[in-house]
CSV table of C-alpha atoms in Angstrom, one decimal:
chain,number,residue,atom,x,y,z
A,1,THR,CA,0.7,-8.6,-31.5
A,2,ALA,CA,-2.6,-10.1,-30.4
A,3,GLU,CA,-3.0,-13.8,-29.9
A,4,MET,CA,-6.5,-15.0,-30.5
A,5,PRO,CA,-6.7,-18.8,-30.5
A,6,GLY,CA,-10.1,-20.1,-31.4
A,7,LEU,CA,-11.1,-17.0,-33.4
A,8,TYR,CA,-9.3,-17.3,-36.8
A,9,ALA,CA,-9.9,-20.1,-39.3
A,10,GLY,CA,-8.0,-20.8,-42.5
A,11,GLY,CA,-8.2,-17.8,-44.8
A,12,ASP,CA,-9.3,-15.3,-42.1
A,13,TYR,CA,-7.5,-12.1,-41.5
A,14,ASP,CA,-8.1,-8.8,-39.7
A,15,VAL,CA,-7.4,-5.2,-40.4
A,16,ALA,CA,-5.7,-3.1,-37.6
A,17,GLY,CA,-5.1,0.6,-37.4
A,18,PHE,CA,-2.9,2.8,-35.4
A,19,ALA,CA,-2.1,6.4,-34.6
A,20,VAL,CA,1.2,8.2,-34.5
A,21,GLY,CA,2.0,11.2,-32.4
A,22,ALA,CA,4.9,13.5,-31.5
A,23,VAL,CA,6.0,14.6,-28.1
A,24,GLU,CA,8.9,16.7,-26.8
A,25,ARG,CA,11.7,14.5,-25.5
A,26,THR,CA,11.5,16.2,-22.1
A,27,ASP,CA,7.8,15.2,-21.8
A,28,VAL,CA,8.2,11.5,-22.6
A,29,LEU,CA,6.7,9.1,-20.1
A,30,PRO,CA,7.7,7.3,-18.0
A,31,ARG,CA,10.2,9.5,-16.2
A,32,THR,CA,12.0,6.6,-14.7
A,33,ALA,CA,14.7,8.7,-13.1
A,34,GLU,CA,12.0,10.2,-10.9
A,35,ILE,CA,10.1,6.9,-10.1
A,36,MET,CA,11.0,5.5,-6.7
A,37,PRO,CA,9.7,3.4,-3.8
A,38,GLY,CA,7.0,5.3,-1.9
A,39,ASP,CA,5.3,6.7,-5.0
A,40,VAL,CA,1.6,6.0,-5.2
A,41,VAL,CA,-0.3,4.0,-7.7
A,42,VAL,CA,-3.6,5.5,-8.8
A,43,GLY,CA,-6.1,3.4,-10.8
A,44,LEU,CA,-8.8,4.5,-13.2
A,45,ALA,CA,-12.0,2.4,-13.5
A,46,SER,CA,-12.5,0.3,-16.6
A,47,SER,CA,-15.8,-0.2,-18.4
A,48,GLY,CA,-15.4,-3.9,-18.7
A,49,VAL,CA,-12.9,-6.4,-20.2
A,50,HIS,CA,-11.6,-3.8,-22.6
A,51,SER,CA,-11.1,-6.2,-25.5
A,52,ASN,CA,-8.5,-8.3,-23.7
A,53,GLY,CA,-8.7,-11.9,-22.4
A,54,PHE,CA,-11.4,-13.0,-24.7
A,55,SER,CA,-9.8,-16.4,-25.4
A,56,LEU,CA,-10.3,-17.2,-21.7
A,57,VAL,CA,-13.7,-15.6,-21.7
A,58,ARG,CA,-14.9,-17.8,-24.5
A,59,LYS,CA,-13.7,-20.9,-22.7
A,60,VAL,CA,-15.6,-19.8,-19.6
A,61,ILE,CA,-18.8,-19.2,-21.6
A,62,ALA,CA,-18.5,-22.7,-23.2
A,63,HIS,CA,-17.8,-24.2,-19.8
A,64,ALA,CA,-20.9,-22.5,-18.3
A,65,GLY,CA,-23.0,-23.7,-21.3
A,66,LEU,CA,-24.1,-20.2,-22.1
A,67,ASP,CA,-24.9,-18.4,-25.5
A,68,LEU,CA,-23.7,-15.0,-26.4
A,69,HIS,CA,-27.3,-14.1,-27.5
A,70,GLY,CA,-28.8,-15.3,-24.2
A,71,PRO,CA,-29.3,-13.3,-21.1
A,72,CYS,CA,-26.3,-11.9,-19.3
A,73,PRO,CA,-25.8,-13.4,-15.8
A,74,TRP,CA,-24.8,-10.1,-14.1
A,75,THR,CA,-26.8,-7.3,-15.9
A,76,ASP,CA,-29.7,-6.6,-18.2
A,77,GLY,CA,-29.4,-7.5,-21.9
A,78,SER,CA,-27.5,-10.2,-23.7
A,79,LEU,CA,-24.2,-11.7,-22.6
A,80,GLY,CA,-22.6,-10.7,-25.9
A,81,ALA,CA,-23.6,-7.1,-25.6
A,82,ALA,CA,-22.4,-6.9,-22.0
A,83,LEU,CA,-19.0,-8.3,-23.0
A,84,LEU,CA,-18.6,-5.9,-25.9
A,85,ALA,CA,-19.0,-2.7,-23.7
A,86,PRO,CA,-16.7,-0.2,-25.5
A,87,THR,CA,-13.2,0.3,-24.1
A,88,ARG,CA,-12.9,3.4,-21.9
A,89,ILE,CA,-10.5,5.9,-23.4
A,90,TYR,CA,-8.6,8.1,-20.9
A,91,VAL,CA,-6.8,10.6,-23.1
A,92,LYS,CA,-8.9,13.7,-22.4
A,93,PRO,CA,-9.0,13.4,-18.5
A,94,LEU,CA,-5.3,12.5,-18.4
A,95,LEU,CA,-3.8,15.2,-20.6
A,96,PRO,CA,-4.1,18.1,-18.1
A,97,LEU,CA,-2.3,16.0,-15.5
A,98,VAL,CA,0.4,15.0,-18.0
A,99,ARG,CA,0.9,18.6,-19.0
A,100,GLY,CA,1.1,19.6,-15.4
A,101,ARG,CA,3.8,17.0,-14.8
A,102,LEU,CA,1.8,15.4,-12.0
A,103,ILE,CA,2.2,11.9,-13.6
A,104,LYS,CA,5.5,10.1,-13.6
A,105,GLY,CA,4.4,7.1,-15.5
A,106,MET,CA,1.2,5.3,-16.7
A,107,ALA,CA,0.4,1.8,-17.7
A,108,HIS,CA,-2.6,0.8,-19.8
A,109,ILE,CA,-3.8,-2.5,-18.3
A,110,THR,CA,-4.4,-4.7,-21.4
A,111,GLY,CA,-3.6,-8.3,-22.0
A,112,GLY,CA,-1.3,-9.5,-19.3
A,113,GLY,CA,-3.1,-7.7,-16.5
A,114,PHE,CA,-1.2,-6.0,-13.7
A,115,THR,CA,1.7,-8.4,-13.6
A,116,ASP,CA,2.8,-7.8,-17.2
A,117,ASN,CA,1.9,-4.2,-17.8
A,118,VAL,CA,2.8,-2.3,-14.6
A,119,PRO,CA,6.5,-3.3,-14.8
A,120,ARG,CA,6.8,-1.6,-18.2
A,121,VAL,CA,6.9,1.9,-16.5
A,122,LEU,CA,9.1,1.0,-13.6
A,123,PRO,CA,12.9,1.2,-13.3
A,124,PRO,CA,14.6,-2.2,-12.7
A,125,ASN,CA,15.0,-1.8,-8.9
A,126,VAL,CA,11.3,-0.8,-8.3
A,127,GLY,CA,8.3,-3.0,-7.9
A,128,ALA,CA,4.6,-2.4,-7.0
A,129,GLU,CA,2.2,-3.6,-4.4
A,130,LEU,CA,-1.5,-3.2,-5.2
A,131,ASP,CA,-4.4,-3.6,-2.8
A,132,ALA,CA,-7.5,-5.3,-4.4
A,133,ALA,CA,-9.6,-4.0,-1.5
A,134,ALA,CA,-9.0,-0.4,-2.7
A,135,TRP,CA,-11.3,-0.6,-5.7
A,136,PRO,CA,-14.5,-2.5,-6.6
A,137,LEU,CA,-14.3,-5.6,-8.7
A,138,PRO,CA,-16.9,-5.2,-11.5
A,139,PRO,CA,-19.5,-7.9,-11.8
A,140,VAL,CA,-18.2,-9.2,-15.1
A,141,PHE,CA,-14.9,-10.2,-13.5
A,142,ARG,CA,-16.6,-11.7,-10.5
A,143,TRP,CA,-18.6,-13.9,-12.9
A,144,ILE,CA,-15.6,-14.9,-14.9
A,145,SER,CA,-13.8,-16.0,-11.8
A,146,SER,CA,-16.8,-17.9,-10.4
A,147,ALA,CA,-18.2,-19.5,-13.5
A,148,GLY,CA,-14.8,-20.5,-14.8
A,149,GLY,CA,-13.1,-21.3,-11.6
A,150,VAL,CA,-10.3,-18.8,-12.4
A,151,ALA,CA,-8.0,-18.2,-9.5
A,152,PRO,CA,-7.3,-14.6,-8.4
A,153,ALA,CA,-3.7,-14.8,-9.5
A,154,GLU,CA,-4.7,-15.8,-13.0
A,155,MET,CA,-7.3,-13.0,-13.1
A,156,ALA,CA,-4.7,-10.5,-12.2
A,157,ARG,CA,-2.3,-11.6,-15.0
A,158,THR,CA,-5.1,-11.8,-17.6
A,159,PHE,CA,-7.7,-9.1,-17.1
A,160,ASN,CA,-7.8,-5.4,-16.0
A,161,CYS,CA,-10.0,-6.5,-13.1
A,162,GLY,CA,-11.7,-3.1,-13.0
A,163,LEU,CA,-8.7,-0.8,-13.6
A,164,GLY,CA,-8.1,0.1,-17.2
A,165,MET,CA,-5.2,2.5,-16.5
A,166,VAL,CA,-2.8,2.9,-13.6
A,167,LEU,CA,-0.7,6.0,-12.9
A,168,VAL,CA,2.5,6.5,-10.9
A,169,VAL,CA,2.4,9.8,-9.0
A,170,ALA,CA,4.3,11.3,-6.1
A,171,LYS,CA,2.6,10.7,-2.7
A,172,GLU,CA,2.1,14.4,-2.1
A,173,HIS,CA,0.2,14.7,-5.5
A,174,ALA,CA,-2.0,11.6,-5.1
A,175,ASP,CA,-5.1,13.2,-3.6
A,176,ALA,CA,-5.0,16.1,-6.1
A,177,VAL,CA,-4.7,13.7,-9.0
A,178,VAL,CA,-7.7,11.6,-7.8
A,179,ALA,CA,-9.8,14.8,-7.3
A,180,THR,CA,-8.9,16.1,-10.7
A,181,LEU,CA,-9.9,12.9,-12.4
A,182,ALA,CA,-13.2,12.8,-10.4
A,183,ASP,CA,-13.9,16.3,-11.6
A,184,ALA,CA,-13.4,15.0,-15.2
A,185,GLY,CA,-16.0,12.2,-14.6
A,186,GLU,CA,-13.5,9.4,-13.9
A,187,ASN,CA,-13.7,6.9,-11.0
A,188,ALA,CA,-10.2,6.9,-9.7
A,189,TYR,CA,-8.7,5.2,-6.6
A,190,ILE,CA,-5.4,5.1,-4.7
A,191,VAL,CA,-4.7,1.4,-5.2
A,192,GLY,CA,-1.2,0.8,-4.1
A,193,GLN,CA,2.4,2.0,-3.8
A,194,LEU,CA,5.8,1.3,-5.3
A,195,THR,CA,8.3,-0.8,-3.4
A,196,ALA,CA,12.0,-1.6,-3.6
A,197,TYR,CA,12.6,-4.7,-5.8
A,198,SER,CA,15.6,-6.9,-5.3
A,199,GLY,CA,15.2,-8.9,-8.6
A,200,GLU,CA,13.8,-11.9,-6.9
A,201,GLY,CA,10.1,-13.0,-6.7
A,202,GLU,CA,7.1,-11.2,-8.2
A,203,ARG,CA,7.8,-7.7,-9.2
A,204,VAL,CA,4.1,-6.7,-9.0
A,205,THR,CA,1.9,-8.2,-6.3
A,206,VAL,CA,-1.8,-7.8,-5.7
A,207,LYS,CA,-2.9,-8.4,-2.1
A,208,ASN,CA,-6.4,-9.0,-0.6
A,209,THR,CA,-7.7,-10.7,-3.8
A,210,SER,CA,-9.7,-13.2,-1.6
A,211,GLY,CA,-12.6,-10.8,-1.9
A,212,TRP,CA,-12.7,-11.5,-5.6
A,213,THR,CA,-14.0,-15.0,-4.9
A,214,ASN,CA,-16.6,-14.1,-2.3
């Protein structure tokens, strides 16, 4: 369930909806028995903050002394309109790859960023190393980091930082997956690989995040 401190007051409530689907047991993802060190991580570009991390975003806005109706610091239009860019939905471009069994697992990068969401599709002895230099950090995240003094590690565990979905694919299929997604109009990148995990230390690491603060 979502945690939204600072948003609800006494007597407030919200209405949430959901969808239910059916899938053959043999097609359920992730296929953890097939996921192993050396597999490749492919990331799909996000359209913005994707409705996650707004508690921190509101604190940064207050700290910067800005107004949601005022001009946006990184693009045309108001700050509020830029932050409310609709979440990108990946179902249609991903379905052919899923049906072709080219994807072993996929993680939607929501609240909790990479560190909380990527492990959900990995077997216990597998971790992941992502390379932040492999994809562009969108201006909204660069602004949040700069205006709020948010460290890269905190950015990686709070926001999608430019990748709304990550896929686990076999190394030999990675280029074909990226090309198929590009043909479908998605910006996709090879952003890392899976590694052996001993059970100690961070299971998902993001290297080269120094570029996020430059």
